[in-house]
XYZ file of C-alpha atoms in Angstrom:
345
model
C 0.277 -0.323 -0.535
C 1.549 3.141 -1.128
C 2.106 6.157 1.534
C 0.641 9.540 1.147
C 1.082 11.215 -2.134
C 0.636 14.304 -3.750
C 0.083 14.874 -7.293
C -0.087 18.224 -9.319
C -3.139 19.633 -12.273
C -2.514 19.454 -15.470
C -2.148 22.088 -17.336
C -4.249 20.867 -19.968
C -6.434 19.413 -16.694
C -7.652 22.354 -14.694
C -11.950 22.807 -15.017
C -12.956 19.038 -14.494
C -14.226 18.055 -11.200
C -12.877 16.448 -8.560
C -13.509 13.136 -8.557
C -14.259 12.830 -12.940
C -10.103 13.855 -12.182
C -9.662 10.913 -9.178
C -12.039 8.429 -11.945
C -10.135 9.594 -14.855
C -6.604 9.357 -13.397
C -7.027 6.076 -11.011
C -9.411 3.975 -12.857
C -9.867 1.479 -9.689
C -11.006 3.821 -7.455
C -15.646 3.730 -7.302
C -17.652 7.005 -6.856
C -18.706 6.060 -3.332
C -14.816 5.769 -2.394
C -13.820 9.131 -3.568
C -16.394 10.633 -2.025
C -16.015 8.417 1.319
C -12.218 9.978 1.584
C -13.293 13.452 1.102
C -16.231 13.659 3.945
C -13.139 12.218 6.343
C -10.957 14.973 4.969
C -8.437 12.673 3.781
C -8.626 13.653 -0.073
C -7.590 17.295 -0.170
C -6.870 19.913 -2.872
C -3.881 22.728 -1.866
C -4.064 21.474 1.994
C -8.288 22.297 2.103
C -11.142 20.357 2.670
C -13.175 19.001 -0.470
C -15.831 18.376 -2.150
C -16.625 16.168 -5.606
C -17.653 19.442 -7.639
C -15.006 20.805 -6.383
C -13.155 22.643 -9.998
C -10.440 21.999 -9.654
C -7.409 24.286 -11.932
C -3.885 24.253 -12.705
C -0.972 23.516 -10.540
C -3.321 22.733 -7.794
C -1.885 19.940 -6.052
C -4.339 17.119 -4.499
C -3.593 15.217 -1.126
C -4.344 11.336 -1.974
C -4.490 9.068 1.262
C -2.738 5.892 0.881
C -5.578 3.184 -0.797
C -5.063 -1.486 -0.789
C -2.560 -2.225 -3.687
C -5.701 -5.190 -4.353
C -7.968 -2.048 -5.644
C -6.625 -2.168 -9.205
C -7.070 -6.226 -9.318
C -10.426 -5.647 -8.464
C -11.369 -3.005 -10.420
C -12.504 -4.495 -14.554
C -10.561 -3.645 -16.867
C -10.950 -0.969 -18.261
C -11.204 -0.921 -22.278
C -10.254 1.593 -25.183
C -12.029 2.543 -27.697
C -10.723 1.130 -30.984
C -9.625 3.795 -32.866
C -12.214 4.536 -36.539
C -11.380 3.122 -39.920
C -9.465 5.662 -42.223
C -12.953 5.871 -44.322
C -14.796 6.786 -41.360
C -11.723 8.902 -39.574
C -12.197 11.055 -42.789
C -15.205 11.075 -43.171
C -15.412 12.948 -39.188
C -13.178 14.933 -40.588
C -14.520 16.481 -43.222
C -17.079 17.958 -40.749
C -14.963 20.060 -39.056
C -14.976 22.976 -40.076
C -12.555 24.890 -37.660
C -10.128 24.523 -35.179
C -7.535 26.313 -33.159
C -5.967 24.969 -29.682
C -8.629 25.523 -27.839
C -11.721 24.865 -29.724
C -12.793 22.200 -32.613
C -16.150 22.740 -34.263
C -17.888 20.965 -36.507
C -20.586 20.863 -39.013
C -22.838 17.345 -36.890
C -24.231 15.042 -40.083
C -28.480 14.452 -39.490
C -29.208 10.693 -37.876
C -25.516 10.902 -36.021
C -26.041 10.807 -32.088
C -23.979 13.624 -29.730
C -23.640 10.897 -26.751
C -23.928 6.934 -27.635
C -26.659 5.101 -25.821
C -29.010 2.207 -26.297
C -28.327 -0.204 -29.983
C -27.061 0.273 -33.167
C -26.994 4.388 -33.431
C -24.232 5.556 -34.728
C -22.819 8.148 -31.757
C -19.828 10.418 -31.781
C -18.039 8.607 -29.469
C -17.222 6.463 -32.048
C -15.407 8.843 -33.556
C -13.836 10.825 -31.520
C -10.081 9.683 -31.442
C -10.037 10.708 -34.924
C -10.430 14.263 -33.700
C -7.604 14.472 -30.995
C -5.233 15.548 -34.360
C -2.224 16.381 -32.966
C -3.137 15.953 -28.924
C -3.333 13.258 -26.639
C -6.958 13.909 -25.065
C -10.350 13.947 -27.223
C -12.383 17.252 -27.391
C -14.903 17.757 -24.448
C -18.498 17.990 -26.013
C -19.757 21.203 -24.461
C -23.428 21.429 -25.969
C -25.610 18.670 -27.747
C -27.577 19.382 -31.050
C -30.610 15.964 -31.002
C -29.693 13.352 -33.337
C -31.220 14.185 -36.663
C -30.355 17.950 -36.173
C -27.471 18.856 -38.799
C -25.321 21.869 -37.979
C -22.853 23.535 -35.830
C -21.486 21.383 -33.144
C -18.673 23.388 -30.616
C -16.232 21.311 -28.248
C -13.440 21.702 -26.163
C -9.996 20.516 -27.059
C -8.510 21.254 -23.372
C -10.212 21.115 -20.447
C -9.801 24.913 -19.817
C -11.504 26.253 -23.024
C -14.003 23.559 -22.170
C -15.227 24.886 -19.249
C -15.228 28.151 -20.503
C -16.567 27.100 -23.508
C -19.650 25.641 -20.816
C -19.986 28.734 -19.615
C -20.769 30.866 -22.151
C -23.656 28.456 -22.900
C -25.469 28.722 -19.670
C -25.023 32.186 -19.416
C -26.513 32.850 -22.411
C -23.429 35.023 -23.903
C -23.981 32.460 -27.175
C -25.968 32.551 -30.300
C -27.288 30.570 -31.224
C -29.529 31.016 -35.150
C -31.165 28.106 -36.307
C -32.935 26.970 -40.194
C -35.664 25.239 -40.313
C -37.949 24.743 -42.915
C -41.816 24.182 -42.013
C -45.553 23.114 -42.535
C -47.555 26.625 -43.758
C -46.669 30.385 -43.085
C -46.642 31.308 -39.677
C -48.335 34.148 -38.895
C -47.241 36.533 -38.424
C -44.209 36.877 -39.593
C -42.328 37.512 -36.826
C -43.356 36.727 -33.064
C -42.303 35.186 -29.923
C -43.084 31.672 -28.203
C -43.724 31.369 -24.870
C -44.859 27.940 -23.889
C -43.142 26.233 -20.639
C -42.108 22.699 -21.551
C -42.771 19.739 -19.172
C -42.036 16.190 -19.747
C -44.616 13.701 -21.105
C -45.847 10.841 -18.891
C -45.737 7.550 -19.946
C -45.206 5.613 -22.968
C -44.352 8.073 -24.949
C -40.346 8.483 -24.171
C -38.431 11.977 -24.632
C -41.170 13.852 -25.589
C -42.626 17.882 -24.942
C -45.827 18.484 -24.240
C -45.805 22.674 -23.928
C -47.915 24.610 -21.244
C -49.772 27.678 -21.123
C -47.006 30.375 -20.372
C -49.362 32.247 -17.199
C -49.518 27.891 -16.763
C -46.076 26.989 -15.792
C -45.952 27.861 -12.156
C -48.298 25.600 -11.331
C -47.237 22.762 -13.445
C -45.253 20.301 -11.453
C -41.859 20.112 -13.938
C -42.549 22.051 -16.565
C -39.881 25.239 -16.588
C -40.378 28.219 -18.820
C -39.490 28.354 -22.643
C -38.813 31.440 -24.419
C -38.190 31.175 -28.838
C -38.113 33.373 -31.256
C -38.806 32.914 -34.867
C -38.795 35.350 -38.803
C -39.673 34.017 -41.974
C -36.921 34.393 -43.732
C -38.972 33.017 -47.518
C -42.248 30.721 -48.076
C -43.866 29.020 -51.053
C -47.125 30.508 -50.758
C -49.004 28.312 -47.659
C -46.983 25.206 -48.568
C -44.254 26.182 -45.888
C -42.214 28.437 -45.159
C -37.999 28.911 -44.526
C -37.932 29.922 -41.176
C -35.534 31.388 -38.874
C -35.239 29.829 -35.294
C -33.610 31.659 -32.193
C -34.042 30.085 -28.774
C -33.280 32.344 -26.267
C -34.199 29.622 -22.920
C -31.958 26.052 -24.404
C -34.845 23.254 -23.247
C -34.812 19.186 -24.684
C -36.692 19.560 -27.872
C -37.470 23.248 -27.840
C -37.712 23.957 -31.373
C -39.479 21.759 -32.507
C -42.465 20.932 -29.798
C -43.037 25.143 -29.607
C -43.435 25.302 -34.070
C -45.733 22.371 -33.558
C -47.543 24.387 -30.741
C -48.778 27.224 -32.659
C -49.735 24.754 -35.779
C -46.256 25.106 -37.889
C -44.005 21.557 -37.564
C -41.226 21.208 -38.863
C -40.757 19.436 -41.729
C -39.220 15.140 -41.507
C -40.415 16.474 -37.536
C -42.843 12.808 -36.875
C -43.127 13.375 -33.197
C -44.174 16.618 -32.869
C -45.909 16.214 -36.923
C -46.957 14.314 -37.054
C -45.296 11.250 -39.531
C -48.520 9.875 -41.930
C -50.254 13.404 -41.657
C -49.130 15.350 -45.351
C -49.229 18.859 -45.555
C -49.661 20.313 -49.309
C -50.593 23.865 -49.188
C -54.218 24.159 -46.293
C -53.828 20.874 -43.728
C -51.576 20.238 -40.919
C -48.630 17.768 -40.849
C -44.737 17.629 -41.402
C -44.576 15.784 -43.800
C -44.959 17.916 -47.330
C -44.942 15.423 -50.027
C -43.720 14.533 -53.339
C -40.112 14.728 -53.281
C -39.885 16.672 -49.535
C -37.736 14.581 -47.898
C -38.978 12.653 -44.778
C -35.871 13.902 -42.322
C -36.151 16.407 -40.089
C -35.419 19.409 -41.726
C -33.786 21.637 -38.373
C -30.129 23.541 -38.614
C -28.293 24.342 -36.580
C -27.195 27.119 -38.913
C -24.766 29.791 -36.852
C -22.670 30.481 -33.538
C -21.362 32.515 -32.579
C -19.883 32.403 -29.095
C -16.918 34.149 -26.827
C -13.174 32.123 -27.430
C -12.192 30.511 -24.321
C -8.868 31.924 -24.374
C -8.831 35.290 -26.322
C -11.385 37.948 -24.493
C -12.994 40.770 -27.357
C -12.637 37.529 -29.911
C -15.961 35.686 -31.271
C -16.234 32.827 -32.754
C -18.588 33.320 -35.851
C -19.052 29.697 -36.744
C -22.130 28.617 -39.698
C -22.593 25.287 -41.814
C -24.113 24.810 -44.574
C -27.225 22.887 -45.583
C -27.118 18.961 -44.797
C -27.960 17.731 -48.783
C -31.628 16.599 -47.668
C -32.070 20.293 -46.665
C -30.338 21.705 -49.755
C -32.383 19.801 -52.565
C -35.693 21.084 -50.682
C -34.220 24.867 -50.567
C -33.825 24.881 -54.725
C -37.173 22.836 -55.503
C -39.310 25.883 -53.735
C -36.316 28.169 -54.933
C -34.889 29.722 -51.734
C -30.989 30.790 -51.681
C -28.763 30.942 -48.687
C -27.373 34.074 -50.165
C -30.448 35.560 -49.501
C -30.930 35.241 -45.823
C -30.872 38.668 -43.625
C -27.511 38.338 -41.558
C -29.986 39.646 -38.471
C -33.622 38.163 -39.579
C -34.954 40.392 -36.669
C -33.725 43.532 -37.792
C -35.176 46.554 -38.253
């Protein structure tokens, strides 16, 4: 059994929770054992007591108490993630739209989940080794997009950068702009949607229900939500190209809000009905004809403070995925015609 040890936090390890840093360094330790060390004051940062949620910083010293050598033998073996094959590596690297020493941004394809789940769903974790480039650590994802939503997705390439980017999202310093094709023509052309959202119960899975603003406080589990929309162009009453600005960031917010006002996102079977077709006068998320049944929702643009260069704003834009580009071409909508700020007077 080794005695008391002292380890220094490395330059790329800062801003991690202490318990997560410990699990990375010592996979033989369970979460319960780490928390027991913290409760007893045996695990300290710069000589002071700490909690599991304490954020460590580069240069700080962590005091480690002794623990039995046989813990490592009892711990489950760590399995290394297989490196993606050349075709998969080329695929994910072709999605990179920006990279510097601190930030990596992808144009996430539709159908690629941000996180792994059950079944055989393709997810970013299967490709992360190819996104290391010259680094020893994989980039850290700092926000999410739904599996079927495409567009700008940002990672921090170091722990401090990831923490700074996450703070920008939490403080709403990050400005997000989505493009969507929706059924029908919203009226008025610009407005805000203020319905609260609450998770649906029962067998419907992860689906959000809209709650009138004045009923949010009285509805258990409901949270306030705010979306701004602006119509950029329309194809009569059949479909419209809208810009969406999520002021809050709730699960499925944009999809649920647009469906609630009667203009579901094209291809959104969850909120707009998978079998309902709108060819000009009805309600439904499918437009019929040659229009793809895939979700037409795209994270077009993200403006966010650079995590390591004060005063610099990253302005990241992602081109439309193939199925949306075809719909745009069919309706005669041109990306170049979109205003820089759809809400400017």
